[in-house]
PDB file of C-alpha atoms in Angstrom:
ATOM      1  CA  UNK P   1      -8.574 -20.657  -4.583  1.00  0.00           C
ATOM      2  CA  UNK P   2      -9.098 -19.095  -0.859  1.00  0.00           C
ATOM      3  CA  UNK P   3      -8.541 -21.256   1.723  1.00  0.00           C
ATOM      4  CA  UNK P   4      -9.615 -20.451   5.318  1.00  0.00           C
ATOM      5  CA  UNK P   5      -8.204 -20.821   8.688  1.00  0.00           C
ATOM      6  CA  UNK P   6     -10.973 -21.592  11.621  1.00  0.00           C
ATOM      7  CA  UNK P   7     -10.604 -21.626  15.159  1.00  0.00           C
ATOM      8  CA  UNK P   8     -13.455 -22.559  17.613  1.00  0.00           C
ATOM      9  CA  UNK P   9     -13.370 -19.926  20.472  1.00  0.00           C
ATOM     10  CA  UNK P  10     -15.615 -18.318  23.090  1.00  0.00           C
ATOM     11  CA  UNK P  11     -16.574 -14.626  23.122  1.00  0.00           C
ATOM     12  CA  UNK P  12     -14.667 -12.565  25.890  1.00  0.00           C
ATOM     13  CA  UNK P  13     -16.064  -8.899  24.904  1.00  0.00           C
ATOM     14  CA  UNK P  14     -18.531  -7.007  22.466  1.00  0.00           C
ATOM     15  CA  UNK P  15     -18.055  -3.569  21.486  1.00  0.00           C
ATOM     16  CA  UNK P  16     -20.369  -3.189  18.925  1.00  0.00           C
ATOM     17  CA  UNK P  17     -19.091  -5.282  15.978  1.00  0.00           C
ATOM     18  CA  UNK P  18     -15.774  -5.852  17.583  1.00  0.00           C
ATOM     19  CA  UNK P  19     -15.399  -8.655  19.746  1.00  0.00           C
ATOM     20  CA  UNK P  20     -12.768 -10.263  21.829  1.00  0.00           C
ATOM     21  CA  UNK P  21     -12.354 -14.304  21.451  1.00  0.00           C
ATOM     22  CA  UNK P  22     -10.563 -16.535  23.488  1.00  0.00           C
ATOM     23  CA  UNK P  23      -9.286 -19.388  21.623  1.00  0.00           C
ATOM     24  CA  UNK P  24      -6.889 -22.212  22.512  1.00  0.00           C
ATOM     25  CA  UNK P  25      -3.810 -22.582  20.765  1.00  0.00           C
ATOM     26  CA  UNK P  26      -2.384 -26.230  20.689  1.00  0.00           C
ATOM     27  CA  UNK P  27       0.868 -27.886  19.255  1.00  0.00           C
ATOM     28  CA  UNK P  28      -0.090 -30.847  17.152  1.00  0.00           C
ATOM     29  CA  UNK P  29       1.360 -33.400  19.749  1.00  0.00           C
ATOM     30  CA  UNK P  30      -1.283 -31.856  22.553  1.00  0.00           C
ATOM     31  CA  UNK P  31      -4.238 -34.089  20.900  1.00  0.00           C
ATOM     32  CA  UNK P  32      -1.796 -37.538  21.308  1.00  0.00           C
ATOM     33  CA  UNK P  33      -2.518 -39.622  24.083  1.00  0.00           C
ATOM     34  CA  UNK P  34       0.431 -40.063  25.871  1.00  0.00           C
ATOM     35  CA  UNK P  35       0.947 -36.131  26.042  1.00  0.00           C
ATOM     36  CA  UNK P  36       0.685 -36.418  29.955  1.00  0.00           C
ATOM     37  CA  UNK P  37       4.435 -38.739  29.911  1.00  0.00           C
ATOM     38  CA  UNK P  38       5.588 -36.301  27.207  1.00  0.00           C
ATOM     39  CA  UNK P  39       7.198 -32.480  27.879  1.00  0.00           C
ATOM     40  CA  UNK P  40       6.617 -31.715  24.212  1.00  0.00           C
ATOM     41  CA  UNK P  41       3.135 -31.008  24.265  1.00  0.00           C
ATOM     42  CA  UNK P  42       1.936 -27.324  24.697  1.00  0.00           C
ATOM     43  CA  UNK P  43      -1.380 -25.157  24.834  1.00  0.00           C
ATOM     44  CA  UNK P  44      -1.616 -21.762  25.179  1.00  0.00           C
ATOM     45  CA  UNK P  45      -4.775 -19.182  25.210  1.00  0.00           C
ATOM     46  CA  UNK P  46      -4.504 -16.318  22.935  1.00  0.00           C
ATOM     47  CA  UNK P  47      -7.578 -13.083  23.096  1.00  0.00           C
ATOM     48  CA  UNK P  48      -8.121 -12.346  19.298  1.00  0.00           C
ATOM     49  CA  UNK P  49      -9.754  -9.551  17.836  1.00  0.00           C
ATOM     50  CA  UNK P  50     -12.577 -10.280  15.597  1.00  0.00           C
ATOM     51  CA  UNK P  51     -15.004  -8.524  13.442  1.00  0.00           C
ATOM     52  CA  UNK P  52     -18.496  -9.477  13.266  1.00  0.00           C
ATOM     53  CA  UNK P  53     -19.256  -8.318   9.217  1.00  0.00           C
ATOM     54  CA  UNK P  54     -21.938 -11.191   9.345  1.00  0.00           C
ATOM     55  CA  UNK P  55     -24.008  -9.639  12.286  1.00  0.00           C
ATOM     56  CA  UNK P  56     -23.663 -13.210  13.800  1.00  0.00           C
ATOM     57  CA  UNK P  57     -25.610 -13.134  16.770  1.00  0.00           C
ATOM     58  CA  UNK P  58     -23.656 -13.992  20.033  1.00  0.00           C
ATOM     59  CA  UNK P  59     -23.093 -13.158  23.668  1.00  0.00           C
ATOM     60  CA  UNK P  60     -20.363 -13.263  25.854  1.00  0.00           C
ATOM     61  CA  UNK P  61     -19.320 -16.807  27.106  1.00  0.00           C
ATOM     62  CA  UNK P  62     -20.634 -18.366  23.683  1.00  0.00           C
ATOM     63  CA  UNK P  63     -18.815 -20.811  21.598  1.00  0.00           C
ATOM     64  CA  UNK P  64     -18.082 -18.913  18.106  1.00  0.00           C
ATOM     65  CA  UNK P  65     -16.305 -19.757  15.036  1.00  0.00           C
ATOM     66  CA  UNK P  66     -13.629 -17.318  13.754  1.00  0.00           C
ATOM     67  CA  UNK P  67     -12.244 -17.164  10.345  1.00  0.00           C
ATOM     68  CA  UNK P  68      -9.042 -16.246   8.800  1.00  0.00           C
ATOM     69  CA  UNK P  69      -7.786 -16.459   5.101  1.00  0.00           C
ATOM     70  CA  UNK P  70      -4.281 -18.220   4.685  1.00  0.00           C
ATOM     71  CA  UNK P  71      -2.845 -15.250   3.007  1.00  0.00           C
ATOM     72  CA  UNK P  72      -3.130 -13.614   6.243  1.00  0.00           C
ATOM     73  CA  UNK P  73      -0.834 -16.384   7.888  1.00  0.00           C
ATOM     74  CA  UNK P  74       1.639 -16.112   5.317  1.00  0.00           C
ATOM     75  CA  UNK P  75       1.723 -12.178   5.169  1.00  0.00           C
ATOM     76  CA  UNK P  76       2.686 -12.761   8.945  1.00  0.00           C
ATOM     77  CA  UNK P  77       5.344 -15.115   8.488  1.00  0.00           C
ATOM     78  CA  UNK P  78       6.652 -12.626   6.088  1.00  0.00           C
ATOM     79  CA  UNK P  79       6.769 -10.048   8.220  1.00  0.00           C
ATOM     80  CA  UNK P  80       7.881 -11.816  11.248  1.00  0.00           C
ATOM     81  CA  UNK P  81      10.530 -14.136   9.764  1.00  0.00           C
ATOM     82  CA  UNK P  82      11.309 -13.201   6.404  1.00  0.00           C
ATOM     83  CA  UNK P  83      11.866  -9.645   6.031  1.00  0.00           C
ATOM     84  CA  UNK P  84      13.850  -9.678   9.182  1.00  0.00           C
ATOM     85  CA  UNK P  85      16.018 -12.650   8.203  1.00  0.00           C
ATOM     86  CA  UNK P  86      16.652 -10.795   4.597  1.00  0.00           C
ATOM     87  CA  UNK P  87      17.304  -7.377   6.806  1.00  0.00           C
ATOM     88  CA  UNK P  88      19.837  -9.515   9.269  1.00  0.00           C
ATOM     89  CA  UNK P  89      21.496 -10.894   5.984  1.00  0.00           C
ATOM     90  CA  UNK P  90      21.992  -8.032   4.258  1.00  0.00           C
ATOM     91  CA  UNK P  91      23.367  -6.065   6.922  1.00  0.00           C
ATOM     92  CA  UNK P  92      25.847  -8.625   7.929  1.00  0.00           C
ATOM     93  CA  UNK P  93      27.170  -8.581   4.116  1.00  0.00           C
ATOM     94  CA  UNK P  94      27.271  -5.079   4.040  1.00  0.00           C
ATOM     95  CA  UNK P  95      28.820  -4.684   7.469  1.00  0.00           C
ATOM     96  CA  UNK P  96      31.130  -7.323   6.460  1.00  0.00           C
ATOM     97  CA  UNK P  97      32.516  -5.555   3.712  1.00  0.00           C
ATOM     98  CA  UNK P  98      32.602  -2.212   5.695  1.00  0.00           C
ATOM     99  CA  UNK P  99      34.591  -3.439   8.351  1.00  0.00           C
ATOM    100  CA  UNK P 100      37.371  -5.542   6.712  1.00  0.00           C
ATOM    101  CA  UNK P 101      35.576  -8.963   7.751  1.00  0.00           C
ATOM    102  CA  UNK P 102      35.474  -8.242  11.472  1.00  0.00           C
ATOM    103  CA  UNK P 103      32.865 -10.920  12.245  1.00  0.00           C
ATOM    104  CA  UNK P 104      32.067  -9.518  16.186  1.00  0.00           C
ATOM    105  CA  UNK P 105      31.421  -6.115  15.017  1.00  0.00           C
ATOM    106  CA  UNK P 106      29.217  -6.947  12.109  1.00  0.00           C
ATOM    107  CA  UNK P 107      27.203  -9.435  13.799  1.00  0.00           C
ATOM    108  CA  UNK P 108      26.412  -6.890  16.331  1.00  0.00           C
ATOM    109  CA  UNK P 109      25.583  -4.398  13.721  1.00  0.00           C
ATOM    110  CA  UNK P 110      23.478  -6.595  11.696  1.00  0.00           C
ATOM    111  CA  UNK P 111      21.680  -7.808  15.096  1.00  0.00           C
ATOM    112  CA  UNK P 112      21.266  -3.692  15.763  1.00  0.00           C
ATOM    113  CA  UNK P 113      19.732  -3.256  12.431  1.00  0.00           C
ATOM    114  CA  UNK P 114      16.659  -5.688  13.200  1.00  0.00           C
ATOM    115  CA  UNK P 115      15.999  -2.620  16.033  1.00  0.00           C
ATOM    116  CA  UNK P 116      14.769  -0.295  13.701  1.00  0.00           C
ATOM    117  CA  UNK P 117      12.557  -3.012  11.830  1.00  0.00           C
ATOM    118  CA  UNK P 118      10.588  -3.891  14.951  1.00  0.00           C
ATOM    119  CA  UNK P 119      10.483  -0.009  15.873  1.00  0.00           C
ATOM    120  CA  UNK P 120       8.688   0.275  12.196  1.00  0.00           C
ATOM    121  CA  UNK P 121       6.405  -2.842  12.687  1.00  0.00           C
ATOM    122  CA  UNK P 122       5.553  -1.497  16.274  1.00  0.00           C
ATOM    123  CA  UNK P 123       4.469   2.156  14.654  1.00  0.00           C
ATOM    124  CA  UNK P 124       2.543   0.676  12.206  1.00  0.00           C
ATOM    125  CA  UNK P 125       0.655  -1.862  14.569  1.00  0.00           C
ATOM    126  CA  UNK P 126      -2.563  -0.058  14.192  1.00  0.00           C
ATOM    127  CA  UNK P 127      -2.597  -0.230   9.843  1.00  0.00           C
ATOM    128  CA  UNK P 128      -1.337  -3.911  10.058  1.00  0.00           C
ATOM    129  CA  UNK P 129      -4.290  -5.135  12.637  1.00  0.00           C
ATOM    130  CA  UNK P 130      -6.979  -3.771   9.889  1.00  0.00           C
ATOM    131  CA  UNK P 131      -5.118  -6.409   7.625  1.00  0.00           C
ATOM    132  CA  UNK P 132      -4.985  -8.986  10.326  1.00  0.00           C
ATOM    133  CA  UNK P 133      -8.734  -8.695  11.113  1.00  0.00           C
ATOM    134  CA  UNK P 134     -10.341 -12.358  11.827  1.00  0.00           C
ATOM    135  CA  UNK P 135     -14.095 -12.301  11.042  1.00  0.00           C
ATOM    136  CA  UNK P 136     -16.824 -14.167  12.873  1.00  0.00           C
ATOM    137  CA  UNK P 137     -18.928 -17.060  11.392  1.00  0.00           C
ATOM    138  CA  UNK P 138     -21.906 -19.062  12.999  1.00  0.00           C
ATOM    139  CA  UNK P 139     -20.865 -22.096  14.543  1.00  0.00           C
ATOM    140  CA  UNK P 140     -24.009 -23.745  13.167  1.00  0.00           C
ATOM    141  CA  UNK P 141     -22.595 -23.603   9.202  1.00  0.00           C
TER     142      UNK P 141
END
């Protein structure tokens, strides 16, 4: 069973079948009636690259629906949080053994191992972007 993540957005730019769509990402409490009196509510505007696979007719400034799969979200969480945490823990455990228990040096070594991890992610960003592509759907579905 494939479930989808859907967002309403506004088309910012069209380049063939590739579009840039602006979405407003808001925290769960941003819809609350007392959000003006609370500092926890938060909204952000993001520009998302979208592929118009279904050839949905659209123009710049038009509201559209963008769709991604939940597996994309899980893969993003895995790459951004789970794998770096595992790398950090393994590096910490190994460096604690090698340094004879020196916690300060081990912590710095463990944090330093994240630099190559994120450099690899940065170098592979074009390949990764192909697996994180949202698809445009008609807003009238």
